[in-house]
mmCIF file of C-alpha atoms and ligand atoms in Angstrom:
data_model
loop_
_atom_site.group_PDB
_atom_site.id
_atom_site.type_symbol
_atom_site.label_atom_id
_atom_site.label_comp_id
_atom_site.label_asym_id
_atom_site.label_seq_id
_atom_site.Cartn_x
_atom_site.Cartn_y
_atom_site.Cartn_z
ATOM 1 C CA MET I 1 0.000 0.000 0.000
ATOM 2 C CA LYS I 2 1.047 3.581 -0.512
ATOM 3 C CA PHE I 3 0.310 6.365 1.969
ATOM 4 C CA THR I 4 0.944 9.985 1.084
ATOM 5 C CA THR I 5 0.864 12.421 3.980
ATOM 6 C CA PHE I 6 0.684 16.141 3.286
ATOM 7 C CA TYR I 7 1.914 17.995 6.328
ATOM 8 C CA PHE I 8 2.427 21.408 7.771
ATOM 9 C CA SER I 9 4.826 21.814 10.675
ATOM 10 C CA GLY I 10 5.776 25.240 11.960
ATOM 11 C CA THR I 11 8.368 24.118 14.482
ATOM 12 C CA GLY I 12 8.992 20.394 14.057
ATOM 13 C CA ASN I 13 6.392 18.539 16.138
ATOM 14 C CA THR I 14 4.203 17.541 13.223
ATOM 15 C CA ARG I 15 7.270 16.777 11.144
ATOM 16 C CA TRP I 16 8.379 14.361 13.865
ATOM 17 C CA ALA I 17 4.932 12.710 13.878
ATOM 18 C CA VAL I 18 4.814 12.201 10.103
ATOM 19 C CA ASP I 19 8.385 10.882 10.054
ATOM 20 C CA GLU I 20 7.435 8.362 12.733
ATOM 21 C CA PHE I 21 4.320 7.423 10.760
ATOM 22 C CA ALA I 22 6.474 6.879 7.646
ATOM 23 C CA ARG I 23 9.031 4.842 9.591
ATOM 24 C CA ILE I 24 6.316 2.536 10.958
ATOM 25 C CA VAL I 25 4.704 2.111 7.529
ATOM 26 C CA GLY I 26 8.140 1.307 6.044
ATOM 27 C CA GLU I 27 8.877 -1.262 8.745
ATOM 28 C CA LYS I 28 5.628 -3.008 7.861
ATOM 29 C CA GLY I 29 6.784 -3.292 4.262
ATOM 30 C CA HIS I 30 4.677 -0.545 2.712
ATOM 31 C CA GLN I 31 5.395 2.853 1.194
ATOM 32 C CA ALA I 32 4.897 6.212 2.895
ATOM 33 C CA ASP I 33 5.638 9.563 1.289
ATOM 34 C CA VAL I 34 5.626 12.751 3.339
ATOM 35 C CA VAL I 35 5.095 16.011 1.495
ATOM 36 C CA SER I 36 5.448 19.460 3.036
ATOM 37 C CA ILE I 37 2.810 21.986 2.000
ATOM 38 C CA ASP I 38 5.117 24.953 2.642
ATOM 39 C CA ILE I 39 5.229 27.505 -0.158
ATOM 40 C CA GLN I 40 8.764 26.321 -0.976
ATOM 41 C CA THR I 41 7.386 22.949 -2.191
ATOM 42 C CA SER I 42 5.281 24.752 -4.840
ATOM 43 C CA LEU I 43 3.343 21.754 -6.177
ATOM 44 C CA THR I 44 1.460 22.278 -9.418
ATOM 45 C CA ASP I 45 -2.135 21.039 -9.667
ATOM 46 C CA VAL I 46 -1.006 18.302 -12.062
ATOM 47 C CA GLU I 47 1.676 17.096 -9.635
ATOM 48 C CA LEU I 48 -0.700 17.206 -6.693
ATOM 49 C CA ARG I 49 -3.476 15.373 -8.539
ATOM 50 C CA GLY I 50 -0.936 12.721 -9.591
ATOM 51 C CA MET I 51 0.257 12.214 -6.009
ATOM 52 C CA ILE I 52 -3.298 11.787 -4.784
ATOM 53 C CA ALA I 53 -4.236 9.421 -7.619
ATOM 54 C CA GLN I 54 -1.238 7.173 -6.909
ATOM 55 C CA ALA I 55 -1.856 6.890 -3.163
ATOM 56 C CA ASP I 56 -4.109 4.302 -1.542
ATOM 57 C CA ALA I 57 -4.819 6.753 1.255
ATOM 58 C CA ILE I 58 -3.893 10.372 1.807
ATOM 59 C CA GLY I 59 -3.177 12.092 5.088
ATOM 60 C CA PHE I 60 -3.298 15.638 6.374
ATOM 61 C CA ALA I 61 -1.009 16.370 9.311
ATOM 62 C CA ASN I 62 -0.826 19.666 11.138
ATOM 63 C CA PRO I 63 -0.630 21.393 14.506
ATOM 64 C CA ILE I 64 -3.771 22.624 16.253
ATOM 65 C CA TYR I 65 -4.141 26.374 16.655
ATOM 66 C CA GLY I 66 -6.847 27.500 19.070
ATOM 67 C CA GLY I 67 -9.314 24.722 18.297
ATOM 68 C CA ASP I 68 -8.691 24.989 14.584
ATOM 69 C CA ILE I 69 -6.239 23.903 11.931
ATOM 70 C CA PRO I 70 -3.735 26.470 10.617
ATOM 71 C CA PRO I 71 -4.958 28.620 7.711
ATOM 72 C CA ILE I 72 -2.227 27.185 5.461
ATOM 73 C CA MET I 73 -3.681 23.661 5.940
ATOM 74 C CA ARG I 74 -7.278 24.860 5.578
ATOM 75 C CA ALA I 75 -6.349 26.419 2.227
ATOM 76 C CA PHE I 76 -4.482 23.281 1.165
ATOM 77 C CA ILE I 77 -7.390 20.959 2.005
ATOM 78 C CA SER I 78 -9.749 23.217 0.116
ATOM 79 C CA ARG I 79 -7.396 23.007 -2.884
ATOM 80 C CA VAL I 80 -7.285 19.199 -2.669
ATOM 81 C CA VAL I 81 -11.071 18.996 -2.427
ATOM 82 C CA GLY I 82 -11.369 21.223 -5.499
ATOM 83 C CA LEU I 83 -8.983 18.960 -7.405
ATOM 84 C CA VAL I 84 -10.444 15.580 -6.479
ATOM 85 C CA ARG I 85 -14.171 16.403 -6.555
ATOM 86 C CA PRO I 86 -14.562 16.527 -10.364
ATOM 87 C CA GLN I 87 -12.531 13.312 -10.720
ATOM 88 C CA LYS I 88 -14.684 11.422 -8.202
ATOM 89 C CA MET I 89 -11.524 9.930 -6.665
ATOM 90 C CA ALA I 90 -12.920 7.796 -3.862
ATOM 91 C CA LYS I 91 -10.069 7.582 -1.356
ATOM 92 C CA SER I 92 -9.472 7.018 2.268
ATOM 93 C CA ALA I 93 -8.139 10.019 4.195
ATOM 94 C CA TYR I 94 -6.529 10.290 7.620
ATOM 95 C CA ALA I 95 -5.727 13.217 9.875
ATOM 96 C CA ILE I 96 -2.784 13.497 12.265
ATOM 97 C CA ASN I 97 -2.994 16.444 14.668
ATOM 98 C CA THR I 98 -0.264 17.566 17.031
ATOM 99 C CA TYR I 99 -0.921 19.799 20.010
ATOM 100 C CA GLY I 100 0.357 20.823 23.438
ATOM 101 C CA TYR I 101 -2.629 21.018 25.821
ATOM 102 C CA VAL I 102 -5.928 20.237 24.143
ATOM 103 C CA ASN I 103 -7.191 19.621 20.628
ATOM 104 C CA ALA I 104 -10.588 21.296 20.397
ATOM 105 C CA PHE I 105 -10.910 20.821 16.627
ATOM 106 C CA GLY I 106 -12.001 17.211 16.247
ATOM 107 C CA PRO I 107 -13.086 14.755 13.560
ATOM 108 C CA THR I 108 -16.503 16.264 12.827
ATOM 109 C CA GLU I 109 -14.934 19.546 11.718
ATOM 110 C CA MET I 110 -12.402 17.633 9.654
ATOM 111 C CA GLN I 111 -15.170 15.659 7.951
ATOM 112 C CA LYS I 112 -16.914 18.929 7.070
ATOM 113 C CA LEU I 113 -13.781 20.119 5.271
ATOM 114 C CA LEU I 114 -13.749 16.974 3.129
ATOM 115 C CA ALA I 115 -17.500 16.911 2.424
ATOM 116 C CA GLY I 116 -18.475 16.144 -1.158
ATOM 117 C CA SER I 117 -14.889 15.426 -2.210
ATOM 118 C CA GLY I 118 -15.033 11.631 -2.393
ATOM 119 C CA LEU I 119 -12.435 11.487 0.393
ATOM 120 C CA THR I 120 -13.636 9.521 3.414
ATOM 121 C CA LEU I 121 -12.138 10.276 6.787
ATOM 122 C CA SER I 122 -11.173 6.838 8.023
ATOM 123 C CA ALA I 123 -8.816 7.944 10.793
ATOM 124 C CA TYR I 124 -8.330 10.981 12.988
ATOM 125 C CA VAL I 125 -5.660 10.846 15.675
ATOM 126 C CA ASN I 126 -4.286 13.238 18.263
ATOM 127 C CA ILE I 127 -0.567 13.337 18.954
ATOM 128 C CA ARG I 128 0.212 15.238 22.130
ATOM 129 C CA LEU I 129 3.692 16.757 22.236
ATOM 130 C CA CYS I 130 4.252 20.232 23.710
ATOM 131 C CA ASN I 131 3.462 23.877 23.283
ATOM 132 C CA ASN I 132 5.609 25.828 20.808
ATOM 133 C CA VAL I 133 4.416 29.294 21.773
ATOM 134 C CA THR I 134 6.850 31.574 23.587
ATOM 135 C CA SER I 135 7.111 30.761 27.261
ATOM 136 C CA SER I 136 9.461 31.487 30.132
ATOM 137 C CA LYS I 137 8.789 28.009 31.519
ATOM 138 C CA PRO I 138 11.592 25.639 30.540
ATOM 139 C CA LEU I 139 10.507 22.739 28.369
ATOM 140 C CA ASP I 140 9.993 19.582 30.414
ATOM 141 C CA ARG I 141 12.052 17.195 28.270
ATOM 142 C CA ALA I 142 11.283 14.132 30.406
ATOM 143 C CA LYS I 143 7.537 14.689 30.048
ATOM 144 C CA LEU I 144 7.917 15.228 26.321
ATOM 145 C CA ALA I 145 9.935 12.006 25.965
ATOM 146 C CA LYS I 146 7.148 10.052 27.716
ATOM 147 C CA ARG I 147 4.553 11.573 25.413
ATOM 148 C CA MET I 148 6.629 10.653 22.376
ATOM 149 C CA VAL I 149 6.638 6.999 23.433
ATOM 150 C CA LYS I 150 2.835 7.099 23.817
ATOM 151 C CA ASP I 151 2.537 8.899 20.492
ATOM 152 C CA GLN I 152 4.574 6.232 18.724
ATOM 153 C CA LYS I 153 2.087 3.632 19.965
ATOM 154 C CA GLU I 154 -0.824 5.720 18.715
ATOM 155 C CA LEU I 155 0.835 6.077 15.312
ATOM 156 C CA GLU I 156 1.424 2.339 15.210
ATOM 157 C CA ARG I 157 -2.299 1.752 15.895
ATOM 158 C CA LEU I 158 -3.136 4.251 13.165
ATOM 159 C CA VAL I 159 -0.971 2.403 10.640
ATOM 160 C CA ASP I 160 -2.448 -0.973 11.625
ATOM 161 C CA CYS I 161 -5.995 0.349 11.213
ATOM 162 C CA LEU I 162 -5.277 1.950 7.846
ATOM 163 C CA MET I 163 -3.727 -1.269 6.578
ATOM 164 C CA ALA I 164 -6.597 -3.394 7.834
ATOM 165 C CA GLY I 165 -9.226 -0.983 6.468
ATOM 166 C CA ARG I 166 -10.527 -0.328 10.004
ATOM 167 C CA LYS I 167 -11.653 3.104 11.156
ATOM 168 C CA ARG I 168 -9.795 4.890 13.935
ATOM 169 C CA ILE I 169 -11.608 8.095 14.788
ATOM 170 C CA LYS I 170 -10.353 9.656 18.026
ATOM 171 C CA GLY I 171 -10.758 13.165 19.397
ATOM 172 C CA HIS I 172 -14.457 13.353 20.304
ATOM 173 C CA GLY I 173 -15.163 14.860 23.734
ATOM 174 C CA PRO I 174 -16.373 17.877 25.716
ATOM 175 C CA GLN I 175 -13.366 19.961 24.613
ATOM 176 C CA LEU I 176 -15.045 20.295 21.216
ATOM 177 C CA LEU I 177 -17.653 22.628 22.755
ATOM 178 C CA ILE I 178 -14.837 25.015 23.694
ATOM 179 C CA GLY I 179 -13.520 24.634 20.167
ATOM 180 C CA ALA I 180 -16.825 25.757 18.679
ATOM 181 C CA MET I 181 -16.654 28.905 20.819
ATOM 182 C CA ILE I 182 -13.025 29.829 20.284
ATOM 183 C CA ARG I 183 -13.196 29.215 16.536
ATOM 184 C CA LYS I 184 -15.390 32.317 16.377
ATOM 185 C CA LYS I 185 -12.428 34.457 17.489
ATOM 186 C CA VAL I 186 -9.226 32.584 16.685
ATOM 187 C CA PRO I 187 -9.216 32.857 12.873
ATOM 188 C CA GLU I 188 -9.445 36.630 13.165
ATOM 189 C CA ALA I 189 -6.592 36.751 15.694
ATOM 190 C CA ILE I 190 -4.445 34.498 13.500
ATOM 191 C CA ALA I 191 -5.199 36.581 10.421
ATOM 192 C CA LYS I 192 -3.925 39.662 12.254
ATOM 193 C CA PHE I 193 -0.926 37.977 13.866
ATOM 194 C CA TYR I 194 1.489 39.246 11.202
ATOM 195 C CA GLN I 195 0.792 42.788 12.417
ATOM 196 C CA THR I 196 2.393 41.943 15.763
ATOM 197 C CA LEU I 197 5.662 40.682 14.230
ATOM 198 C CA GLY I 198 8.810 42.697 13.717
ATOM 199 C CA VAL I 199 12.590 42.525 13.729
ATOM 200 C CA ASP I 200 14.928 43.961 16.324
ATOM 201 C CA GLY I 201 17.501 45.810 14.224
ATOM 202 C CA ALA I 202 20.199 45.615 16.909
ATOM 203 C CA SER I 203 20.268 41.798 17.070
ATOM 204 C CA CYS I 204 19.385 40.934 13.453
ATOM 205 C CA THR I 205 22.396 39.833 11.365
ATOM 206 C CA ARG I 206 20.480 39.941 8.043
ATOM 207 C CA CYS I 207 21.076 36.216 7.571
ATOM 208 C CA MET I 208 17.710 36.044 5.724
ATOM 209 C CA ALA I 209 16.763 32.696 7.313
ATOM 210 C CA CYS I 210 13.347 34.031 8.342
ATOM 211 C CA VAL I 211 12.604 35.261 4.810
ATOM 212 C CA GLU I 212 13.754 32.018 3.171
ATOM 213 C CA ASN I 213 12.021 29.671 5.616
ATOM 214 C CA CYS I 214 8.665 31.343 6.163
ATOM 215 C CA PRO I 215 6.177 28.673 4.976
ATOM 216 C CA THR I 216 3.809 31.248 3.512
ATOM 217 C CA GLY I 217 6.341 33.669 2.032
ATOM 218 C CA SER I 218 5.059 36.381 4.360
ATOM 219 C CA ILE I 219 8.383 38.050 5.210
ATOM 220 C CA ARG I 220 10.202 40.391 2.818
ATOM 221 C CA LEU I 221 13.159 42.682 3.176
ATOM 222 C CA THR I 222 12.186 45.913 1.470
ATOM 223 C CA GLY I 223 15.050 48.371 1.418
ATOM 224 C CA ASN I 224 16.148 48.462 5.027
ATOM 225 C CA ARG I 225 12.903 47.172 6.522
ATOM 226 C CA PHE I 226 11.464 43.728 7.128
ATOM 227 C CA VAL I 227 7.822 43.624 6.102
ATOM 228 C CA PHE I 228 5.416 40.957 7.398
ATOM 229 C CA SER I 229 2.311 40.377 5.315
ATOM 230 C CA SER I 230 -1.160 38.939 5.625
ATOM 231 C CA GLY I 231 -0.615 35.338 4.433
ATOM 232 C CA CYS I 232 1.138 34.566 7.754
ATOM 233 C CA THR I 233 -0.209 31.389 9.353
ATOM 234 C CA ALA I 234 1.025 32.261 12.890
ATOM 235 C CA CYS I 235 3.306 29.234 13.062
ATOM 236 C CA MET I 236 6.044 30.858 15.188
ATOM 237 C CA ARG I 237 8.800 29.473 12.946
ATOM 238 C CA CYS I 238 10.430 32.848 12.330
ATOM 239 C CA TYR I 239 10.364 33.600 16.047
ATOM 240 C CA ASN I 240 11.695 30.228 17.169
ATOM 241 C CA PHE I 241 14.354 29.700 14.500
ATOM 242 C CA CYS I 242 15.935 33.133 14.180
ATOM 243 C CA PRO I 243 19.559 32.387 15.156
ATOM 244 C CA THR I 244 19.818 35.558 17.235
ATOM 245 C CA GLY I 245 16.282 35.662 18.616
ATOM 246 C CA ALA I 246 15.685 38.941 16.794
ATOM 247 C CA ILE I 247 12.004 38.482 15.899
ATOM 248 C CA THR I 248 9.822 40.730 18.038
ATOM 249 C CA ILE I 249 6.181 40.281 19.058
ATOM 250 C CA ASP I 250 4.260 43.461 19.801
ATOM 251 C CA GLY I 251 7.545 45.340 19.525
ATOM 252 C CA VAL I 252 9.247 43.273 22.229
ATOM 253 C CA ARG I 253 12.317 41.087 21.733
ATOM 254 C CA SER I 254 12.229 38.295 24.327
ATOM 255 C CA ASP I 255 15.645 37.425 25.673
ATOM 256 C CA PRO I 256 16.375 33.880 24.371
ATOM 257 C CA GLN I 257 18.058 33.040 27.708
ATOM 258 C CA LYS I 258 14.849 33.772 29.607
ATOM 259 C CA PHE I 259 12.435 32.679 26.868
ATOM 260 C CA PRO I 260 14.072 29.649 25.252
ATOM 261 C CA ARG I 261 13.003 29.136 21.650
ATOM 262 C CA TYR I 262 11.384 25.858 20.597
ATOM 263 C CA GLN I 263 12.950 24.010 17.667
ATOM 264 C CA GLY I 264 11.237 20.640 17.675
ATOM 265 C CA PRO I 265 11.146 17.576 19.918
ATOM 266 C CA GLU I 266 14.583 16.301 18.984
ATOM 267 C CA ALA I 267 16.494 19.615 18.951
HETATM 268 C C1 FMN X 1 -1.007 30.095 17.068
HETATM 269 C C2 FMN X 1 -0.912 28.830 17.876
HETATM 270 C C3 FMN X 1 -2.043 28.336 18.518
HETATM 271 C C4 FMN X 1 -1.968 27.151 19.259
HETATM 272 N N1 FMN X 1 -3.110 26.651 19.830
HETATM 273 C C5 FMN X 1 -3.061 25.489 20.500
HETATM 274 C C6 FMN X 1 -4.257 24.919 21.038
HETATM 275 O O1 FMN X 1 -5.366 25.410 20.863
HETATM 276 N N2 FMN X 1 -4.149 23.781 21.769
HETATM 277 C C7 FMN X 1 -2.943 23.177 21.984
HETATM 278 O O2 FMN X 1 -2.928 22.167 22.658
HETATM 279 N N3 FMN X 1 -1.795 23.655 21.443
HETATM 280 C C8 FMN X 1 -1.836 24.798 20.700
HETATM 281 N N4 FMN X 1 -0.687 25.291 20.129
HETATM 282 C C9 FMN X 1 0.555 24.497 20.229
HETATM 283 C C10 FMN X 1 0.771 23.648 18.973
HETATM 284 O O3 FMN X 1 -0.424 23.051 18.527
HETATM 285 C C11 FMN X 1 1.786 22.535 19.225
HETATM 286 O O4 FMN X 1 2.939 23.026 19.794
HETATM 287 C C12 FMN X 1 2.087 21.794 17.916
HETATM 288 O O5 FMN X 1 2.527 20.493 18.205
HETATM 289 C C13 FMN X 1 3.122 22.509 17.069
HETATM 290 O O6 FMN X 1 3.376 21.751 15.923
HETATM 291 P P1 FMN X 1 4.540 22.094 14.898
HETATM 292 O O7 FMN X 1 5.828 22.072 15.689
HETATM 293 O O8 FMN X 1 4.467 21.007 13.916
HETATM 294 O O9 FMN X 1 4.263 23.438 14.333
HETATM 295 C C14 FMN X 1 -0.734 26.462 19.382
HETATM 296 C C15 FMN X 1 0.400 26.962 18.727
HETATM 297 C C16 FMN X 1 0.315 28.125 17.980
HETATM 298 C C17 FMN X 1 1.550 28.624 17.269
HETATM 299 S S1 SF4 X 2 16.408 35.142 10.850
HETATM 300 FE FE1 SF4 X 2 16.763 36.664 12.451
HETATM 301 S S2 SF4 X 2 18.863 37.388 12.118
HETATM 302 FE FE2 SF4 X 2 18.214 36.342 10.231
HETATM 303 S S3 SF4 X 2 17.346 38.004 8.946
HETATM 304 FE FE3 SF4 X 2 15.626 37.120 10.090
HETATM 305 S S4 SF4 X 2 15.452 38.396 11.934
HETATM 306 FE FE4 SF4 X 2 17.473 38.803 11.050
HETATM 307 S S1 SF4 X 3 5.737 35.265 9.308
HETATM 308 FE FE1 SF4 X 3 6.610 33.921 10.910
HETATM 309 S S2 SF4 X 3 4.792 33.209 12.038
HETATM 310 FE FE2 SF4 X 3 4.052 34.015 10.080
HETATM 311 S S3 SF4 X 3 3.952 32.234 8.699
HETATM 312 FE FE3 SF4 X 3 5.967 33.217 8.404
HETATM 313 S S4 SF4 X 3 7.351 32.103 9.781
HETATM 314 FE FE4 SF4 X 3 5.234 31.642 10.441
#
C-alpha cells in the first residue's frame, strides 16, 4: 500500500509525527511519502493530482491552533477537495494532529472540510507533544519524551488500522464545545498575527533565514525594513528559529536566555 501524507509543521512537532508514521509504515513493508505543503514545495495542480491518484490513502497532518487547523492547511485541504471532486476519486483520508494542551478541533470539523470530495475520513488521531508558543517556563524534556513513546504507539495503531481498512476516529469529547466557541475568534486573531511581528535591528544579522524559511512567504526585506504580510499562518517558525532571537512580538524582543526558543522535539 502507498500512503501519502501532506503535512504542515511550523516548528517540528508535526514533522516528527509524520516521520514516525512513515518509519512505521516502512517497517511493515509498505510505502509512505511525506510532502510538506510549505510555499517552498510549490506543487502544481497536475503534480498534486498525480500524487493523490497514486496513493491508496492520503493524510493531512498539522498542529492545532486555538481549536482549529492552521490557515495554510485549511487552504491546502480546500485546494485538494477542489482537485479531487470533479474526478470522483474515492479515497481514504486520515488526519494526524499535534498539540500541546488540548485539541478542540475534532473529527466532525475535519469531515466537514472533506465533504463532497469523495475522500472519506477513516482515521483521525491526536498526537500530544508540547506547546511551541513563547514561554518562560523551561521545556519539560522528560515529560515530552514520555509523550513521544505514547505517540509512537498511537501512530502504530493508526498504521495498523489503515492497513486493515478499520476506522480509527479519536478526538471526540467535551473539549469540542470550547472549540466551537473559540473558533469564532481565533481565525481573526491568527489573520492579524502578522501585524504583531517585527525585527529587532540591533540583534538581526540579516542572515535572511526568516525570509527564506517562512512557509507562507510572508516576510520580505524591502530596502532596510522587514515587512510581514497577511498570508502569515502564525506558526512561530520565524520567532523560534531566528539564530539571534531577533524576531519581536508586539515590539518586544524576548531574551532567548529567559524565553528559550522551541525548535522541535529532537532539537
Ligand atoms: C497560534 C498557535 C495556537 C496554538 N493553539 C493550541 C491549542 O489550541 N491547543 C494546543 O494544545 N496547542 C496549541 N498550540 C501548540 C501547537 O499546537 C503545538 O505546539 C504543535 O505540536 C506545534 O506543531 P509544529 O511544531 O508542527 O508546528 C498552538 C500553537 C500556535 C503557534
Ligand atoms: S532570521 Fe533573524 S537574524 Fe536572520 S534576517 Fe531574520 S530576523 Fe534577522
Ligand atoms: S511570518 Fe513567521 S509566524 Fe508568520 S507564517 Fe511566516 S514564519 Fe510563520
